[in-house]
PDB file of N, CA and C in Angstrom:
ATOM      1  N   MET A   1     -86.107 -61.938 -71.829  1.00 68.00           N
ATOM      2  CA  MET A   1     -85.598 -61.353 -73.051  1.00 68.00           C
ATOM      3  C   MET A   1     -86.769 -60.716 -73.798  1.00 68.00           C
ATOM      4  N   LYS A   2     -86.582 -59.484 -74.271  1.00 86.00           N
ATOM      5  CA  LYS A   2     -87.644 -58.768 -74.968  1.00 86.00           C
ATOM      6  C   LYS A   2     -87.649 -59.110 -76.455  1.00 86.00           C
ATOM      7  N   THR A   3     -88.758 -58.834 -77.087  1.00 82.00           N
ATOM      8  CA  THR A   3     -88.921 -59.152 -78.511  1.00 82.00           C
ATOM      9  C   THR A   3     -87.826 -58.534 -79.359  1.00 82.00           C
ATOM     10  N   TYR A   4     -87.487 -57.281 -79.110  1.00 80.00           N
ATOM     11  CA  TYR A   4     -86.455 -56.618 -79.919  1.00 80.00           C
ATOM     12  C   TYR A   4     -85.083 -57.254 -79.699  1.00 80.00           C
ATOM     13  N   ASP A   5     -84.837 -57.749 -78.493  1.00 85.00           N
ATOM     14  CA  ASP A   5     -83.584 -58.466 -78.224  1.00 85.00           C
ATOM     15  C   ASP A   5     -83.529 -59.766 -79.026  1.00 85.00           C
ATOM     16  N   VAL A   6     -84.663 -60.433 -79.125  1.00 83.00           N
ATOM     17  CA  VAL A   6     -84.727 -61.676 -79.898  1.00 83.00           C
ATOM     18  C   VAL A   6     -84.470 -61.387 -81.375  1.00 83.00           C
ATOM     19  N   MET A   7     -85.055 -60.301 -81.890  1.00 83.00           N
ATOM     20  CA  MET A   7     -84.826 -59.941 -83.294  1.00 83.00           C
ATOM     21  C   MET A   7     -83.354 -59.639 -83.547  1.00 83.00           C
ATOM     22  N   GLU A   8     -82.728 -58.924 -82.634  1.00 85.00           N
ATOM     23  CA  GLU A   8     -81.306 -58.611 -82.784  1.00 85.00           C
ATOM     24  C   GLU A   8     -80.462 -59.885 -82.723  1.00 85.00           C
ATOM     25  N   LEU A   9     -80.800 -60.767 -81.806  1.00 84.00           N
ATOM     26  CA  LEU A   9     -80.092 -62.040 -81.692  1.00 84.00           C
ATOM     27  C   LEU A   9     -80.241 -62.856 -82.980  1.00 84.00           C
ATOM     28  N   LEU A  10     -81.434 -62.895 -83.507  1.00 80.00           N
ATOM     29  CA  LEU A  10     -81.689 -63.618 -84.754  1.00 80.00           C
ATOM     30  C   LEU A  10     -80.882 -63.021 -85.904  1.00 80.00           C
ATOM     31  N   GLN A  11     -80.875 -61.711 -85.993  1.00 80.00           N
ATOM     32  CA  GLN A  11     -80.144 -61.020 -87.059  1.00 80.00           C
ATOM     33  C   GLN A  11     -78.645 -61.302 -86.984  1.00 80.00           C
ATOM     34  N   LYS A  12     -78.105 -61.365 -85.791  1.00 85.00           N
ATOM     35  CA  LYS A  12     -76.653 -61.477 -85.628  1.00 85.00           C
ATOM     36  C   LYS A  12     -76.119 -62.907 -85.552  1.00 85.00           C
ATOM     37  N   THR A  13     -76.979 -63.887 -85.285  1.00 85.00           N
ATOM     38  CA  THR A  13     -76.438 -65.218 -85.018  1.00 85.00           C
ATOM     39  C   THR A  13     -76.841 -66.310 -86.003  1.00 85.00           C
ATOM     40  N   THR A  14     -77.880 -66.120 -86.764  1.00 83.00           N
ATOM     41  CA  THR A  14     -78.317 -67.197 -87.653  1.00 83.00           C
ATOM     42  C   THR A  14     -77.461 -67.256 -88.915  1.00 83.00           C
ATOM     43  N   ASP A  15     -77.142 -68.472 -89.329  1.00 86.00           N
ATOM     44  CA  ASP A  15     -76.359 -68.672 -90.549  1.00 86.00           C
ATOM     45  C   ASP A  15     -77.251 -68.766 -91.781  1.00 86.00           C
ATOM     46  N   TYR A  16     -78.541 -68.944 -91.564  1.00 83.00           N
ATOM     47  CA  TYR A  16     -79.463 -69.147 -92.681  1.00 83.00           C
ATOM     48  C   TYR A  16     -80.415 -67.967 -92.808  1.00 83.00           C
ATOM     49  N   ALA A  17     -80.958 -67.772 -93.999  1.00 83.00           N
ATOM     50  CA  ALA A  17     -81.848 -66.630 -94.214  1.00 83.00           C
ATOM     51  C   ALA A  17     -82.786 -66.907 -95.387  1.00 83.00           C
ATOM     52  N   LEU A  18     -83.646 -67.906 -95.232  1.00 83.00           N
ATOM     53  CA  LEU A  18     -84.550 -68.240 -96.323  1.00 83.00           C
ATOM     54  C   LEU A  18     -85.855 -67.459 -96.209  1.00 83.00           C
ATOM     55  N   THR A  19     -86.673 -67.776 -95.231  1.00 84.00           N
ATOM     56  CA  THR A  19     -87.934 -67.064 -95.058  1.00 84.00           C
ATOM     57  C   THR A  19     -88.128 -66.694 -93.600  1.00 84.00           C
ATOM     58  N   GLY A  20     -88.985 -65.718 -93.379  1.00 85.00           N
ATOM     59  CA  GLY A  20     -89.314 -65.306 -92.028  1.00 85.00           C
ATOM     60  C   GLY A  20     -90.676 -64.642 -92.019  1.00 85.00           C
ATOM     61  N   ALA A  21     -91.308 -64.616 -90.862  1.00 87.00           N
ATOM     62  CA  ALA A  21     -92.626 -64.004 -90.742  1.00 87.00           C
ATOM     63  C   ALA A  21     -92.799 -63.411 -89.354  1.00 87.00           C
ATOM     64  N   VAL A  22     -93.541 -62.326 -89.284  1.00 88.00           N
ATOM     65  CA  VAL A  22     -93.950 -61.749 -88.003  1.00 88.00           C
ATOM     66  C   VAL A  22     -95.457 -61.521 -88.053  1.00 88.00           C
ATOM     67  N   PHE A  23     -96.072 -61.646 -86.902  1.00 91.00           N
ATOM     68  CA  PHE A  23     -97.508 -61.447 -86.785  1.00 91.00           C
ATOM     69  C   PHE A  23     -97.754 -60.438 -85.676  1.00 91.00           C
ATOM     70  N   ALA A  24     -98.506 -59.388 -85.976  1.00 91.00           N
ATOM     71  CA  ALA A  24     -98.832 -58.379 -84.968  1.00 91.00           C
ATOM     72  C   ALA A  24     -99.910 -57.454 -85.514  1.00 91.00           C
ATOM     73  N   GLU A  25    -100.558 -56.741 -84.604  1.00 91.00           N
ATOM     74  CA  GLU A  25    -101.519 -55.717 -85.000  1.00 91.00           C
ATOM     75  C   GLU A  25    -100.903 -54.327 -84.901  1.00 91.00           C
ATOM     76  N   ASP A  26     -99.830 -54.194 -84.142  1.00 92.00           N
ATOM     77  CA  ASP A  26     -99.160 -52.913 -83.922  1.00 92.00           C
ATOM     78  C   ASP A  26     -98.322 -52.543 -85.147  1.00 92.00           C
ATOM     79  N   LYS A  27     -98.765 -51.528 -85.889  1.00 92.00           N
ATOM     80  CA  LYS A  27     -98.079 -51.124 -87.124  1.00 92.00           C
ATOM     81  C   LYS A  27     -96.656 -50.641 -86.862  1.00 92.00           C
ATOM     82  N   ASP A  28     -96.432 -49.955 -85.755  1.00 93.00           N
ATOM     83  CA  ASP A  28     -95.081 -49.491 -85.429  1.00 93.00           C
ATOM     84  C   ASP A  28     -94.145 -50.679 -85.202  1.00 93.00           C
ATOM     85  N   PHE A  29     -94.652 -51.691 -84.512  1.00 91.00           N
ATOM     86  CA  PHE A  29     -93.852 -52.893 -84.297  1.00 91.00           C
ATOM     87  C   PHE A  29     -93.532 -53.567 -85.627  1.00 91.00           C
ATOM     88  N   LEU A  30     -94.522 -53.691 -86.501  1.00 90.00           N
ATOM     89  CA  LEU A  30     -94.308 -54.345 -87.792  1.00 90.00           C
ATOM     90  C   LEU A  30     -93.283 -53.594 -88.636  1.00 90.00           C
ATOM     91  N   THR A  31     -93.342 -52.277 -88.600  1.00 91.00           N
ATOM     92  CA  THR A  31     -92.367 -51.470 -89.339  1.00 91.00           C
ATOM     93  C   THR A  31     -90.967 -51.701 -88.796  1.00 91.00           C
ATOM     94  N   ARG A  32     -90.838 -51.681 -87.484  1.00 91.00           N
ATOM     95  CA  ARG A  32     -89.520 -51.900 -86.878  1.00 91.00           C
ATOM     96  C   ARG A  32     -89.027 -53.330 -87.120  1.00 91.00           C
ATOM     97  N   ALA A  33     -89.912 -54.292 -87.026  1.00 90.00           N
ATOM     98  CA  ALA A  33     -89.527 -55.685 -87.258  1.00 90.00           C
ATOM     99  C   ALA A  33     -89.039 -55.871 -88.690  1.00 90.00           C
ATOM    100  N   ALA A  34     -89.724 -55.270 -89.639  1.00 88.00           N
ATOM    101  CA  ALA A  34     -89.301 -55.374 -91.042  1.00 88.00           C
ATOM    102  C   ALA A  34     -87.908 -54.788 -91.227  1.00 88.00           C
ATOM    103  N   GLN A  35     -87.624 -53.689 -90.550  1.00 88.00           N
ATOM    104  CA  GLN A  35     -86.300 -53.063 -90.644  1.00 88.00           C
ATOM    105  C   GLN A  35     -85.239 -53.897 -89.927  1.00 88.00           C
ATOM    106  N   GLU A  36     -85.551 -54.347 -88.728  1.00 87.00           N
ATOM    107  CA  GLU A  36     -84.589 -55.120 -87.929  1.00 87.00           C
ATOM    108  C   GLU A  36     -84.239 -56.459 -88.584  1.00 87.00           C
ATOM    109  N   LEU A  37     -85.208 -57.066 -89.239  1.00 87.00           N
ATOM    110  CA  LEU A  37     -85.014 -58.395 -89.818  1.00 87.00           C
ATOM    111  C   LEU A  37     -84.748 -58.350 -91.321  1.00 87.00           C
ATOM    112  N   LYS A  38     -84.416 -57.183 -91.817  1.00 83.00           N
ATOM    113  CA  LYS A  38     -84.229 -56.973 -93.255  1.00 83.00           C
ATOM    114  C   LYS A  38     -83.278 -57.981 -93.893  1.00 83.00           C
ATOM    115  N   TYR A  39     -82.197 -58.304 -93.229  1.00 82.00           N
ATOM    116  CA  TYR A  39     -81.200 -59.214 -93.788  1.00 82.00           C
ATOM    117  C   TYR A  39     -81.264 -60.612 -93.177  1.00 82.00           C
ATOM    118  N   SER A  40     -82.338 -60.902 -92.472  1.00 84.00           N
ATOM    119  CA  SER A  40     -82.474 -62.202 -91.822  1.00 84.00           C
ATOM    120  C   SER A  40     -83.251 -63.208 -92.652  1.00 84.00           C
ATOM    121  N   CYS A  41     -83.778 -62.783 -93.789  1.00 84.00           N
ATOM    122  CA  CYS A  41     -84.528 -63.718 -94.631  1.00 84.00           C
ATOM    123  C   CYS A  41     -84.642 -63.172 -96.050  1.00 84.00           C
ATOM    124  N   GLY A  42     -84.676 -64.096 -96.981  1.00 82.00           N
ATOM    125  CA  GLY A  42     -84.818 -63.712 -98.381  1.00 82.00           C
ATOM    126  C   GLY A  42     -86.232 -63.264 -98.701  1.00 82.00           C
ATOM    127  N   ASN A  43     -87.215 -63.946 -98.145  1.00 84.00           N
ATOM    128  CA  ASN A  43     -88.621 -63.580 -98.293  1.00 84.00           C
ATOM    129  C   ASN A  43     -89.179 -63.318 -96.904  1.00 84.00           C
ATOM    130  N   PHE A  44     -89.787 -62.151 -96.728  1.00 85.00           N
ATOM    131  CA  PHE A  44     -90.275 -61.728 -95.425  1.00 85.00           C
ATOM    132  C   PHE A  44     -91.781 -61.530 -95.504  1.00 85.00           C
ATOM    133  N   TYR A  45     -92.500 -62.139 -94.592  1.00 86.00           N
ATOM    134  CA  TYR A  45     -93.955 -62.076 -94.595  1.00 86.00           C
ATOM    135  C   TYR A  45     -94.445 -61.343 -93.354  1.00 86.00           C
ATOM    136  N   ILE A  46     -95.403 -60.462 -93.553  1.00 90.00           N
ATOM    137  CA  ILE A  46     -96.017 -59.726 -92.452  1.00 90.00           C
ATOM    138  C   ILE A  46     -97.465 -60.185 -92.357  1.00 90.00           C
ATOM    139  N   ASN A  47     -97.804 -60.749 -91.212  1.00 89.00           N
ATOM    140  CA  ASN A  47     -99.144 -61.285 -90.970  1.00 89.00           C
ATOM    141  C   ASN A  47     -99.567 -62.285 -92.043  1.00 89.00           C
ATOM    142  N   ASP A  48     -98.640 -63.099 -92.476  1.00 85.00           N
ATOM    143  CA  ASP A  48     -98.926 -64.144 -93.463  1.00 85.00           C
ATOM    144  C   ASP A  48     -97.992 -65.317 -93.210  1.00 85.00           C
ATOM    145  N   LYS A  49     -98.416 -66.499 -93.598  1.00 80.00           N
ATOM    146  CA  LYS A  49     -97.585 -67.683 -93.376  1.00 80.00           C
ATOM    147  C   LYS A  49     -96.304 -67.598 -94.200  1.00 80.00           C
ATOM    148  N   SER A  50     -95.238 -68.159 -93.667  1.00 76.00           N
ATOM    149  CA  SER A  50     -93.929 -68.045 -94.323  1.00 76.00           C
ATOM    150  C   SER A  50     -93.743 -69.045 -95.450  1.00 76.00           C
ATOM    151  N   THR A  51     -94.747 -69.807 -95.748  1.00 76.00           N
ATOM    152  CA  THR A  51     -94.680 -70.738 -96.879  1.00 76.00           C
ATOM    153  C   THR A  51     -95.618 -70.267 -97.982  1.00 76.00           C
ATOM    154  N   GLY A  52     -95.757 -68.955 -98.105  1.00 66.00           N
ATOM    155  CA  GLY A  52     -96.757 -68.407 -99.009  1.00 66.00           C
ATOM    156  C   GLY A  52     -96.301 -68.053-100.407  1.00 66.00           C
ATOM    157  N   ALA A  53     -95.035 -68.258-100.755  1.00 70.00           N
ATOM    158  CA  ALA A  53     -94.577 -67.902-102.097  1.00 70.00           C
ATOM    159  C   ALA A  53     -95.258 -68.795-103.130  1.00 70.00           C
ATOM    160  N   VAL A  54     -95.853 -68.175-104.122  1.00 71.00           N
ATOM    161  CA  VAL A  54     -96.540 -68.910-105.177  1.00 71.00           C
ATOM    162  C   VAL A  54     -95.655 -68.915-106.411  1.00 71.00           C
ATOM    163  N   VAL A  55     -95.299 -70.099-106.882  1.00 67.00           N
ATOM    164  CA  VAL A  55     -94.418 -70.229-108.042  1.00 67.00           C
ATOM    165  C   VAL A  55     -95.015 -69.480-109.225  1.00 67.00           C
ATOM    166  N   GLY A  56     -94.185 -68.682-109.880  1.00 67.00           N
ATOM    167  CA  GLY A  56     -94.624 -67.918-111.035  1.00 67.00           C
ATOM    168  C   GLY A  56     -95.289 -66.603-110.686  1.00 67.00           C
ATOM    169  N   GLN A  57     -95.559 -66.357-109.411  1.00 70.00           N
ATOM    170  CA  GLN A  57     -96.210 -65.119-108.998  1.00 70.00           C
ATOM    171  C   GLN A  57     -95.360 -64.288-108.053  1.00 70.00           C
ATOM    172  N   GLN A  58     -94.499 -64.931-107.296  1.00 72.00           N
ATOM    173  CA  GLN A  58     -93.674 -64.220-106.327  1.00 72.00           C
ATOM    174  C   GLN A  58     -92.255 -64.758-106.374  1.00 72.00           C
ATOM    175  N   PRO A  59     -91.273 -63.877-106.529  1.00 70.00           N
ATOM    176  CA  PRO A  59     -89.873 -64.322-106.513  1.00 70.00           C
ATOM    177  C   PRO A  59     -89.547 -65.003-105.188  1.00 70.00           C
ATOM    178  N   PHE A  60     -88.675 -66.000-105.234  1.00 73.00           N
ATOM    179  CA  PHE A  60     -88.346 -66.747-104.032  1.00 73.00           C
ATOM    180  C   PHE A  60     -86.866 -67.070-104.008  1.00 73.00           C
ATOM    181  N   GLY A  61     -86.228 -66.849-102.872  1.00 76.00           N
ATOM    182  CA  GLY A  61     -84.824 -67.199-102.703  1.00 76.00           C
ATOM    183  C   GLY A  61     -84.296 -66.660-101.396  1.00 76.00           C
ATOM    184  N   GLY A  62     -83.353 -67.368-100.808  1.00 80.00           N
ATOM    185  CA  GLY A  62     -82.782 -66.966 -99.532  1.00 80.00           C
ATOM    186  C   GLY A  62     -81.351 -66.499 -99.675  1.00 80.00           C
ATOM    187  N   SER A  63     -80.825 -65.956 -98.593  1.00 79.00           N
ATOM    188  CA  SER A  63     -79.434 -65.497 -98.601  1.00 79.00           C
ATOM    189  C   SER A  63     -78.668 -66.185 -97.479  1.00 79.00           C
ATOM    190  N   ARG A  64     -77.478 -65.724 -97.237  1.00 81.00           N
ATOM    191  CA  ARG A  64     -76.548 -66.367 -96.305  1.00 81.00           C
ATOM    192  C   ARG A  64     -76.338 -67.810 -96.747  1.00 81.00           C
ATOM    193  N   LEU A  65     -76.394 -68.780 -95.848  1.00 82.00           N
ATOM    194  CA  LEU A  65     -76.193 -70.180 -96.232  1.00 82.00           C
ATOM    195  C   LEU A  65     -77.435 -70.794 -96.884  1.00 82.00           C
ATOM    196  N   SER A  66     -78.502 -70.012 -97.010  1.00 79.00           N
ATOM    197  CA  SER A  66     -79.713 -70.503 -97.673  1.00 79.00           C
ATOM    198  C   SER A  66     -79.674 -70.285 -99.176  1.00 79.00           C
ATOM    199  N   GLY A  67     -78.656 -69.629 -99.684  1.00 75.00           N
ATOM    200  CA  GLY A  67     -78.571 -69.403-101.125  1.00 75.00           C
ATOM    201  C   GLY A  67     -77.976 -68.058-101.453  1.00 75.00           C
ATOM    202  N   THR A  68     -78.094 -67.679-102.707  1.00 72.00           N
ATOM    203  CA  THR A  68     -77.514 -66.416-103.172  1.00 72.00           C
ATOM    204  C   THR A  68     -78.556 -65.317-103.314  1.00 72.00           C
ATOM    205  N   ASN A  69     -79.768 -65.559-102.854  1.00 67.00           N
ATOM    206  CA  ASN A  69     -80.868 -64.596-102.890  1.00 67.00           C
ATOM    207  C   ASN A  69     -81.195 -64.163-104.313  1.00 67.00           C
ATOM    208  N   ASP A  70     -81.052 -65.092-105.253  1.00 70.00           N
ATOM    209  CA  ASP A  70     -81.287 -64.779-106.662  1.00 70.00           C
ATOM    210  C   ASP A  70     -82.737 -64.500-107.004  1.00 70.00           C
ATOM    211  N   LYS A  71     -83.648 -64.924-106.218  1.00 67.00           N
ATOM    212  CA  LYS A  71     -85.067 -64.710-106.446  1.00 67.00           C
ATOM    213  C   LYS A  71     -85.561 -65.376-107.718  1.00 67.00           C
ATOM    214  N   ALA A  72     -85.537 -66.678-107.728  1.00 66.00           N
ATOM    215  CA  ALA A  72     -86.068 -67.417-108.884  1.00 66.00           C
ATOM    216  C   ALA A  72     -87.496 -66.961-109.155  1.00 66.00           C
ATOM    217  N   GLY A  73     -87.790 -66.688-110.390  1.00 65.00           N
ATOM    218  CA  GLY A  73     -89.110 -66.200-110.776  1.00 65.00           C
ATOM    219  C   GLY A  73     -89.149 -64.699-110.969  1.00 65.00           C
ATOM    220  N   ALA A  74     -88.117 -63.986-110.542  1.00 65.00           N
ATOM    221  CA  ALA A  74     -88.063 -62.537-110.743  1.00 65.00           C
ATOM    222  C   ALA A  74     -87.684 -62.239-112.193  1.00 65.00           C
ATOM    223  N   PRO A  75     -88.060 -61.068-112.701  1.00 70.00           N
ATOM    224  CA  PRO A  75     -87.810 -60.758-114.107  1.00 70.00           C
ATOM    225  C   PRO A  75     -86.340 -60.785-114.516  1.00 70.00           C
ATOM    226  N   HIS A  76     -85.438 -60.469-113.614  1.00 72.00           N
ATOM    227  CA  HIS A  76     -84.021 -60.391-113.970  1.00 72.00           C
ATOM    228  C   HIS A  76     -83.244 -61.649-113.585  1.00 72.00           C
ATOM    229  N   TYR A  77     -83.936 -62.696-113.186  1.00 69.00           N
ATOM    230  CA  TYR A  77     -83.283 -63.934-112.764  1.00 69.00           C
ATOM    231  C   TYR A  77     -82.418 -64.528-113.868  1.00 69.00           C
ATOM    232  N   ILE A  78     -82.843 -64.399-115.106  1.00 72.00           N
ATOM    233  CA  ILE A  78     -82.102 -64.980-116.228  1.00 72.00           C
ATOM    234  C   ILE A  78     -80.702 -64.368-116.344  1.00 72.00           C
ATOM    235  N   SER A  79     -80.530 -63.131-115.893  1.00 73.00           N
ATOM    236  CA  SER A  79     -79.214 -62.485-115.993  1.00 73.00           C
ATOM    237  C   SER A  79     -78.169 -63.190-115.134  1.00 73.00           C
ATOM    238  N   ARG A  80     -78.608 -63.980-114.181  1.00 70.00           N
ATOM    239  CA  ARG A  80     -77.680 -64.748-113.342  1.00 70.00           C
ATOM    240  C   ARG A  80     -76.896 -65.761-114.175  1.00 70.00           C
ATOM    241  N   TRP A  81     -77.443 -66.173-115.284  1.00 70.00           N
ATOM    242  CA  TRP A  81     -76.862 -67.236-116.097  1.00 70.00           C
ATOM    243  C   TRP A  81     -76.221 -66.722-117.375  1.00 70.00           C
ATOM    244  N   GLY A  82     -76.053 -65.438-117.492  1.00 72.00           N
ATOM    245  CA  GLY A  82     -75.453 -64.881-118.707  1.00 72.00           C
ATOM    246  C   GLY A  82     -74.611 -63.669-118.387  1.00 72.00           C
ATOM    247  N   SER A  83     -74.236 -62.963-119.414  1.00 68.00           N
ATOM    248  CA  SER A  83     -73.440 -61.754-119.261  1.00 68.00           C
ATOM    249  C   SER A  83     -73.948 -60.720-120.259  1.00 68.00           C
ATOM    250  N   TYR A  84     -74.260 -59.545-119.758  1.00 69.00           N
ATOM    251  CA  TYR A  84     -74.763 -58.489-120.629  1.00 69.00           C
ATOM    252  C   TYR A  84     -73.655 -57.943-121.507  1.00 69.00           C
ATOM    253  N   GLN A  85     -74.013 -57.544-122.704  1.00 64.00           N
ATOM    254  CA  GLN A  85     -73.066 -56.903-123.607  1.00 64.00           C
ATOM    255  C   GLN A  85     -73.831 -55.862-124.405  1.00 64.00           C
ATOM    256  N   SER A  86     -73.272 -54.672-124.505  1.00 64.00           N
ATOM    257  CA  SER A  86     -73.854 -53.629-125.340  1.00 64.00           C
ATOM    258  C   SER A  86     -73.148 -53.620-126.679  1.00 64.00           C
ATOM    259  N   VAL A  87     -73.919 -53.485-127.749  1.00 68.00           N
ATOM    260  CA  VAL A  87     -73.361 -53.432-129.094  1.00 68.00           C
ATOM    261  C   VAL A  87     -73.952 -52.226-129.801  1.00 68.00           C
ATOM    262  N   LYS A  88     -73.095 -51.412-130.381  1.00 70.00           N
ATOM    263  CA  LYS A  88     -73.539 -50.258-131.157  1.00 70.00           C
ATOM    264  C   LYS A  88     -72.991 -50.407-132.563  1.00 70.00           C
ATOM    265  N   GLU A  89     -73.859 -50.226-133.545  1.00 70.00           N
ATOM    266  CA  GLU A  89     -73.433 -50.301-134.937  1.00 70.00           C
ATOM    267  C   GLU A  89     -73.875 -49.024-135.631  1.00 70.00           C
ATOM    268  N   SER A  90     -72.958 -48.377-136.333  1.00 71.00           N
ATOM    269  CA  SER A  90     -73.279 -47.167-137.097  1.00 71.00           C
ATOM    270  C   SER A  90     -73.472 -47.540-138.558  1.00 71.00           C
ATOM    271  N   PHE A  91     -74.455 -46.946-139.194  1.00 78.00           N
ATOM    272  CA  PHE A  91     -74.741 -47.235-140.593  1.00 78.00           C
ATOM    273  C   PHE A  91     -74.348 -46.082-141.510  1.00 78.00           C
ATOM    274  N   THR A  92     -73.691 -45.089-140.946  1.00 82.00           N
ATOM    275  CA  THR A  92     -73.185 -43.977-141.756  1.00 82.00           C
ATOM    276  C   THR A  92     -71.672 -44.004-141.718  1.00 82.00           C
ATOM    277  N   LYS A  93     -71.069 -43.441-142.762  1.00 83.00           N
ATOM    278  CA  LYS A  93     -69.615 -43.442-142.865  1.00 83.00           C
ATOM    279  C   LYS A  93     -69.011 -42.595-141.747  1.00 83.00           C
ATOM    280  N   LEU A  94     -67.991 -43.129-141.116  1.00 79.00           N
ATOM    281  CA  LEU A  94     -67.296 -42.430-140.043  1.00 79.00           C
ATOM    282  C   LEU A  94     -66.073 -41.757-140.638  1.00 79.00           C
ATOM    283  N   ASN A  95     -66.062 -40.425-140.665  1.00 86.00           N
ATOM    284  CA  ASN A  95     -64.952 -39.674-141.255  1.00 86.00           C
ATOM    285  C   ASN A  95     -63.791 -39.510-140.290  1.00 86.00           C
ATOM    286  N   THR A  96     -64.057 -39.511-139.011  1.00 83.00           N
ATOM    287  CA  THR A  96     -63.012 -39.368-138.002  1.00 83.00           C
ATOM    288  C   THR A  96     -63.453 -40.071-136.728  1.00 83.00           C
ATOM    289  N   TRP A  97     -62.499 -40.496-135.968  1.00 80.00           N
ATOM    290  CA  TRP A  97     -62.813 -41.124-134.696  1.00 80.00           C
ATOM    291  C   TRP A  97     -62.850 -40.102-133.571  1.00 80.00           C
ATOM    292  N   LYS A  98     -62.457 -38.855-133.885  1.00 83.00           N
ATOM    293  CA  LYS A  98     -62.379 -37.808-132.864  1.00 83.00           C
ATOM    294  C   LYS A  98     -63.748 -37.191-132.588  1.00 83.00           C
ATOM    295  N   TYR A  99     -63.915 -36.794-131.346  1.00 82.00           N
ATOM    296  CA  TYR A  99     -65.089 -36.023-130.964  1.00 82.00           C
ATOM    297  C   TYR A  99     -64.781 -34.553-131.200  1.00 82.00           C
ATOM    298  N   PRO A 100     -65.811 -33.700-131.378  1.00 85.00           N
ATOM    299  CA  PRO A 100     -65.569 -32.277-131.660  1.00 85.00           C
ATOM    300  C   PRO A 100     -64.644 -31.594-130.654  1.00 85.00           C
ATOM    301  N   TYR A 101     -64.733 -31.919-129.390  1.00 86.00           N
ATOM    302  CA  TYR A 101     -63.883 -31.254-128.393  1.00 86.00           C
ATOM    303  C   TYR A 101     -62.410 -31.618-128.566  1.00 86.00           C
ATOM    304  N   MET A 102     -62.115 -32.638-129.326  1.00 84.00           N
ATOM    305  CA  MET A 102     -60.729 -33.061-129.548  1.00 84.00           C
ATOM    306  C   MET A 102     -60.093 -32.344-130.742  1.00 84.00           C
ATOM    307  N   GLU A 103     -60.865 -31.598-131.478  1.00 83.00           N
ATOM    308  CA  GLU A 103     -60.380 -30.945-132.692  1.00 83.00           C
ATOM    309  C   GLU A 103     -59.455 -29.768-132.393  1.00 83.00           C
ATOM    310  N   ASN A 104     -59.545 -29.172-131.245  1.00 74.00           N
ATOM    311  CA  ASN A 104     -58.719 -27.981-130.938  1.00 74.00           C
ATOM    312  C   ASN A 104     -57.359 -28.347-130.437  1.00 74.00           C
TER     313      ASN A 104
END
């Protein structure tokens, strides 16, 4: 079985997707591996150990049965626990609710 076959098998059959790593000197291989394994892990490491996430410095989280890929530590992580709402307040008197194009 060739390396690319193994990557395809991993992509199609694993139920978990927390972390993954590949090691190589061939840049073309690394580029293809990153693309092939894009959805196989929440955090992907190239030529680095797969336990390298540093709390407070790198978002961390998996997908599939490993989690919701929320990336704890990422700037928008807090939005997972709330709901955005836009509020606009006008401080001038509103004479009409119509827009100019509605006047004709």
